[in-house]
Amino acid sequence: MISALTGMGLSAAAGLNAYIPFLIVALLARFTDLVTLPSSYSWIESWWAIGVGAVLLLAEVFLDKIPAVDSVNDAIQTAVRPAMGGLMGAAMASAAQLDSSTFMQENSWIGVVLGVVVAALVHGTKMAARPVINTATLGTGGAVVSTAEDGTSVVLSFIAILLPVLVIGVLILLVWAWFGIWAALRRRRRRRLAGAPSTDTAWLDRDLPR
């Protein structure tokens, strides 16, 4: 079950940014003993995979900070992030076989399904929230939230690898924070709209004599 928690944590991180958990796993597998990948997934720690992942990460970090462009990027990432979540789940499930995890050996599909589902849920929430954030903050909040998401993806990736028992608690906090921010922005938007003149009568303000 530890490998399942690790896979879930990495998949959630992939839902925020597909390439951060991939690069963290790749670099830790290549340079440390914290992650040991089976031969079928050894390509993840190859130099070419690390190089491609680094380039894609730079593009993702840049594009996700630009209002409107971030929504287009999210639409493109609808396929990429769940797929990366599935890859992380599969890699961790396969790595568990090296540790003689009987449950994961008999149910290796669980890691893949959990990875895809968790990453898709996180990505879907992120994708739905971003337009609300951009509208409520006139485009200024997207870059701040994107930076926070990248940082969360890094922290969550390391927690999933080093302290997987904390993954469930971190995911609950993440959901709570998201909904809290979303609700606050929607209230702010409603207050701003309530204070604006009606579009049906705004012309009167321009034409009435002063």
GROMACS .gro file of C-alpha atoms in nm:
model
  210
    1MET     CA    1   0.000   0.000   0.000
    2ILE     CA    2   0.299   0.232   0.050
    3SER     CA    3   0.371   0.216  -0.321
    4ALA     CA    4   0.006   0.297  -0.393
    5LEU     CA    5   0.030   0.608  -0.173
    6THR     CA    6   0.353   0.708  -0.344
    7GLY     CA    7   0.190   0.664  -0.682
    8MET     CA    8  -0.114   0.868  -0.574
    9GLY     CA    9   0.105   1.151  -0.447
   10LEU     CA   10   0.312   1.162  -0.765
   11SER     CA   11  -0.003   1.144  -0.976
   12ALA     CA   12  -0.159   1.436  -0.789
   13ALA     CA   13   0.162   1.631  -0.845
   14ALA     CA   14   0.139   1.544  -1.216
   15GLY     CA   15  -0.215   1.683  -1.220
   16LEU     CA   16  -0.067   2.019  -1.123
   17ASN     CA   17   0.241   2.000  -1.345
   18ALA     CA   18   0.307   1.689  -1.550
   19TYR     CA   19   0.683   1.726  -1.569
   20ILE     CA   20   0.784   1.810  -1.212
   21PRO     CA   21   0.720   1.463  -1.059
   22PHE     CA   22   0.863   1.299  -1.372
   23LEU     CA   23   1.192   1.489  -1.339
   24ILE     CA   24   1.211   1.437  -0.963
   25VAL     CA   25   1.165   1.062  -1.003
   26ALA     CA   26   1.411   1.054  -1.293
   27LEU     CA   27   1.683   1.249  -1.110
   28LEU     CA   28   1.641   1.062  -0.781
   29ALA     CA   29   1.651   0.729  -0.964
   30ARG     CA   30   1.965   0.828  -1.154
   31PHE     CA   31   2.165   0.987  -0.872
   32THR     CA   32   2.033   0.834  -0.547
   33ASP     CA   33   1.900   0.512  -0.399
   34LEU     CA   34   1.571   0.670  -0.290
   35VAL     CA   35   1.399   0.553  -0.609
   36THR     CA   36   1.485   0.225  -0.780
   37LEU     CA   37   1.303   0.168  -1.107
   38PRO     CA   38   1.265  -0.174  -1.269
   39SER     CA   39   1.434  -0.233  -1.603
   40SER     CA   40   1.112  -0.177  -1.797
   41TYR     CA   41   1.102   0.182  -1.666
   42SER     CA   42   1.475   0.253  -1.665
   43TRP     CA   43   1.429   0.485  -1.964
   44ILE     CA   44   1.279   0.741  -1.726
   45GLU     CA   45   1.625   0.807  -1.577
   46SER     CA   46   1.802   0.826  -1.914
   47TRP     CA   47   1.965   1.153  -2.012
   48TRP     CA   48   1.743   1.199  -2.315
   49ALA     CA   49   1.425   1.160  -2.106
   50ILE     CA   50   1.559   1.404  -1.846
   51GLY     CA   51   1.650   1.653  -2.119
   52VAL     CA   52   1.310   1.635  -2.288
   53GLY     CA   53   1.134   1.660  -1.953
   54ALA     CA   54   1.338   1.968  -1.860
   55VAL     CA   55   1.253   2.146  -2.187
   56LEU     CA   56   0.883   2.065  -2.150
   57LEU     CA   57   0.889   2.181  -1.789
   58LEU     CA   58   1.035   2.519  -1.888
   59ALA     CA   59   0.765   2.562  -2.153
   60GLU     CA   60   0.492   2.461  -1.906
   61VAL     CA   61   0.614   2.698  -1.637
   62PHE     CA   62   0.623   2.990  -1.884
   63LEU     CA   63   0.292   2.927  -2.061
   64ASP     CA   64   0.100   2.864  -1.739
   65LYS     CA   65   0.177   3.217  -1.617
   66ILE     CA   66   0.009   3.398  -1.911
   67PRO     CA   67  -0.367   3.475  -1.880
   68ALA     CA   68  -0.581   3.304  -2.148
   69VAL     CA   69  -0.276   3.114  -2.272
   70ASP     CA   70  -0.284   2.916  -1.948
   71SER     CA   71  -0.637   2.792  -2.029
   72VAL     CA   72  -0.524   2.682  -2.377
   73ASN     CA   73  -0.227   2.507  -2.218
   74ASP     CA   74  -0.459   2.336  -1.968
   75ALA     CA   75  -0.674   2.210  -2.256
   76ILE     CA   76  -0.366   2.059  -2.422
   77GLN     CA   77  -0.254   1.910  -2.091
   78THR     CA   78  -0.589   1.732  -2.049
   79ALA     CA   79  -0.434   1.429  -2.215
   80VAL     CA   80  -0.077   1.476  -2.089
   81ARG     CA   81  -0.130   1.511  -1.713
   82PRO     CA   82  -0.353   1.203  -1.660
   83ALA     CA   83  -0.118   1.003  -1.884
   84MET     CA   84   0.177   1.115  -1.673
   85GLY     CA   85  -0.018   1.026  -1.360
   86GLY     CA   86  -0.073   0.678  -1.501
   87LEU     CA   87   0.298   0.649  -1.582
   88MET     CA   88   0.396   0.751  -1.229
   89GLY     CA   89   0.146   0.506  -1.080
   90ALA     CA   90   0.268   0.225  -1.306
   91ALA     CA   91   0.634   0.297  -1.234
   92MET     CA   92   0.578   0.295  -0.858
   93ALA     CA   93   0.367  -0.021  -0.876
   94SER     CA   94   0.641  -0.192  -1.076
   95ALA     CA   95   0.907  -0.066  -0.839
   96ALA     CA   96   0.709  -0.220  -0.552
   97GLN     CA   97   0.762  -0.560  -0.712
   98LEU     CA   98   1.133  -0.520  -0.645
   99ASP     CA   99   1.043  -0.493  -0.275
  100SER     CA  100   0.833  -0.812  -0.291
  101SER     CA  101   0.500  -0.634  -0.249
  102THR     CA  102   0.262  -0.925  -0.303
  103PHE     CA  103  -0.049  -0.711  -0.322
  104MET     CA  104   0.090  -0.484  -0.592
  105GLN     CA  105   0.230  -0.782  -0.784
  106GLU     CA  106  -0.116  -0.934  -0.799
  107ASN     CA  107  -0.294  -0.604  -0.868
  108SER     CA  108  -0.046  -0.400  -1.072
  109TRP     CA  109  -0.335  -0.235  -1.260
  110ILE     CA  110  -0.434  -0.048  -0.943
  111GLY     CA  111  -0.134   0.181  -0.967
  112VAL     CA  112  -0.215   0.276  -1.325
  113VAL     CA  113  -0.587   0.337  -1.261
  114LEU     CA  114  -0.521   0.536  -0.944
  115GLY     CA  115  -0.260   0.742  -1.124
  116VAL     CA  116  -0.486   0.833  -1.414
  117VAL     CA  117  -0.790   0.907  -1.195
  118VAL     CA  118  -0.606   1.115  -0.934
  119ALA     CA  119  -0.415   1.318  -1.194
  120ALA     CA  120  -0.734   1.374  -1.397
  121LEU     CA  121  -0.926   1.496  -1.090
  122VAL     CA  122  -0.652   1.737  -0.988
  123HIS     CA  123  -0.609   1.860  -1.344
  124GLY     CA  124  -0.985   1.905  -1.385
  125THR     CA  125  -1.006   2.116  -1.070
  126LYS     CA  126  -0.707   2.325  -1.176
  127MET     CA  127  -0.851   2.374  -1.526
  128ALA     CA  128  -1.193   2.479  -1.394
  129ALA     CA  129  -1.051   2.714  -1.133
  130ARG     CA  130  -0.805   2.904  -1.352
  131PRO     CA  131  -1.062   3.104  -1.559
  132VAL     CA  132  -1.242   3.201  -1.238
  133ILE     CA  133  -0.915   3.318  -1.084
  134ASN     CA  134  -0.813   3.514  -1.394
  135THR     CA  135  -1.154   3.682  -1.420
  136ALA     CA  136  -1.181   3.766  -1.051
  137THR     CA  137  -0.829   3.914  -1.038
  138LEU     CA  138  -0.831   4.071  -1.387
  139GLY     CA  139  -0.556   3.833  -1.497
  140THR     CA  140  -0.312   3.915  -1.219
  141GLY     CA  141  -0.381   3.613  -0.998
  142GLY     CA  142  -0.309   3.341  -1.251
  143ALA     CA  143   0.070   3.373  -1.233
  144VAL     CA  144   0.063   3.371  -0.851
  145VAL     CA  145  -0.158   3.065  -0.836
  146SER     CA  146   0.050   2.891  -1.104
  147THR     CA  147   0.368   2.948  -0.903
  148ALA     CA  148   0.196   2.810  -0.593
  149GLU     CA  149   0.083   2.506  -0.792
  150ASP     CA  150   0.438   2.441  -0.915
  151GLY     CA  151   0.570   2.467  -0.561
  152THR     CA  152   0.297   2.235  -0.435
  153SER     CA  153   0.384   1.985  -0.708
  154VAL     CA  154   0.749   1.983  -0.596
  155VAL     CA  155   0.664   1.944  -0.227
  156LEU     CA  156   0.400   1.678  -0.294
  157SER     CA  157   0.642   1.480  -0.510
  158PHE     CA  158   0.903   1.466  -0.234
  159ILE     CA  159   0.641   1.383   0.030
  160ALA     CA  160   0.513   1.099  -0.189
  161ILE     CA  161   0.863   0.954  -0.214
  162LEU     CA  162   0.998   1.024   0.135
  163LEU     CA  163   0.684   1.026   0.355
  164PRO     CA  164   0.406   0.852   0.158
  165VAL     CA  165   0.191   0.801   0.470
  166LEU     CA  166   0.125   1.177   0.466
  167VAL     CA  167  -0.009   1.179   0.109
  168ILE     CA  168  -0.379   1.145   0.199
  169GLY     CA  169  -0.359   1.431   0.449
  170VAL     CA  170  -0.179   1.655   0.200
  171LEU     CA  171  -0.439   1.583  -0.068
  172ILE     CA  172  -0.720   1.672   0.173
  173LEU     CA  173  -0.548   2.001   0.258
  174LEU     CA  174  -0.498   2.071  -0.112
  175VAL     CA  175  -0.868   2.022  -0.188
  176TRP     CA  176  -0.966   2.236   0.111
  177ALA     CA  177  -0.732   2.518   0.005
  178TRP     CA  178  -0.856   2.508  -0.354
  179PHE     CA  179  -1.221   2.533  -0.264
  180GLY     CA  180  -1.147   2.805  -0.010
  181ILE     CA  181  -0.966   3.017  -0.270
  182TRP     CA  182  -1.231   2.949  -0.532
  183ALA     CA  183  -1.516   3.048  -0.298
  184ALA     CA  184  -1.336   3.366  -0.189
  185LEU     CA  185  -1.275   3.471  -0.550
  186ARG     CA  186  -1.635   3.405  -0.649
  187ARG     CA  187  -1.756   3.618  -0.356
  188ARG     CA  188  -1.518   3.894  -0.461
  189ARG     CA  189  -1.642   3.877  -0.819
  190ARG     CA  190  -2.008   3.893  -0.709
  191ARG     CA  191  -1.938   4.196  -0.491
  192ARG     CA  192  -1.763   4.374  -0.778
  193LEU     CA  193  -2.047   4.299  -1.018
  194ALA     CA  194  -2.306   4.410  -0.763
  195GLY     CA  195  -2.132   4.745  -0.732
  196ALA     CA  196  -2.107   4.802  -1.110
  197PRO     CA  197  -2.381   4.996  -1.296
  198SER     CA  198  -2.631   4.789  -1.491
  199THR     CA  199  -2.549   4.761  -1.861
  200ASP     CA  200  -2.913   4.849  -1.932
  201THR     CA  201  -2.890   5.189  -1.761
  202ALA     CA  202  -2.522   5.275  -1.789
  203TRP     CA  203  -2.595   5.498  -2.092
  204LEU     CA  204  -2.807   5.723  -1.867
  205ASP     CA  205  -2.501   5.807  -1.658
  206ARG     CA  206  -2.324   5.932  -1.968
  207ASP     CA  207  -2.614   6.135  -2.114
  208LEU     CA  208  -2.770   6.298  -1.807
  209PRO     CA  209  -2.664   6.662  -1.759
  210ARG     CA  210  -2.431   6.732  -1.472
   0.00000   0.00000   0.00000
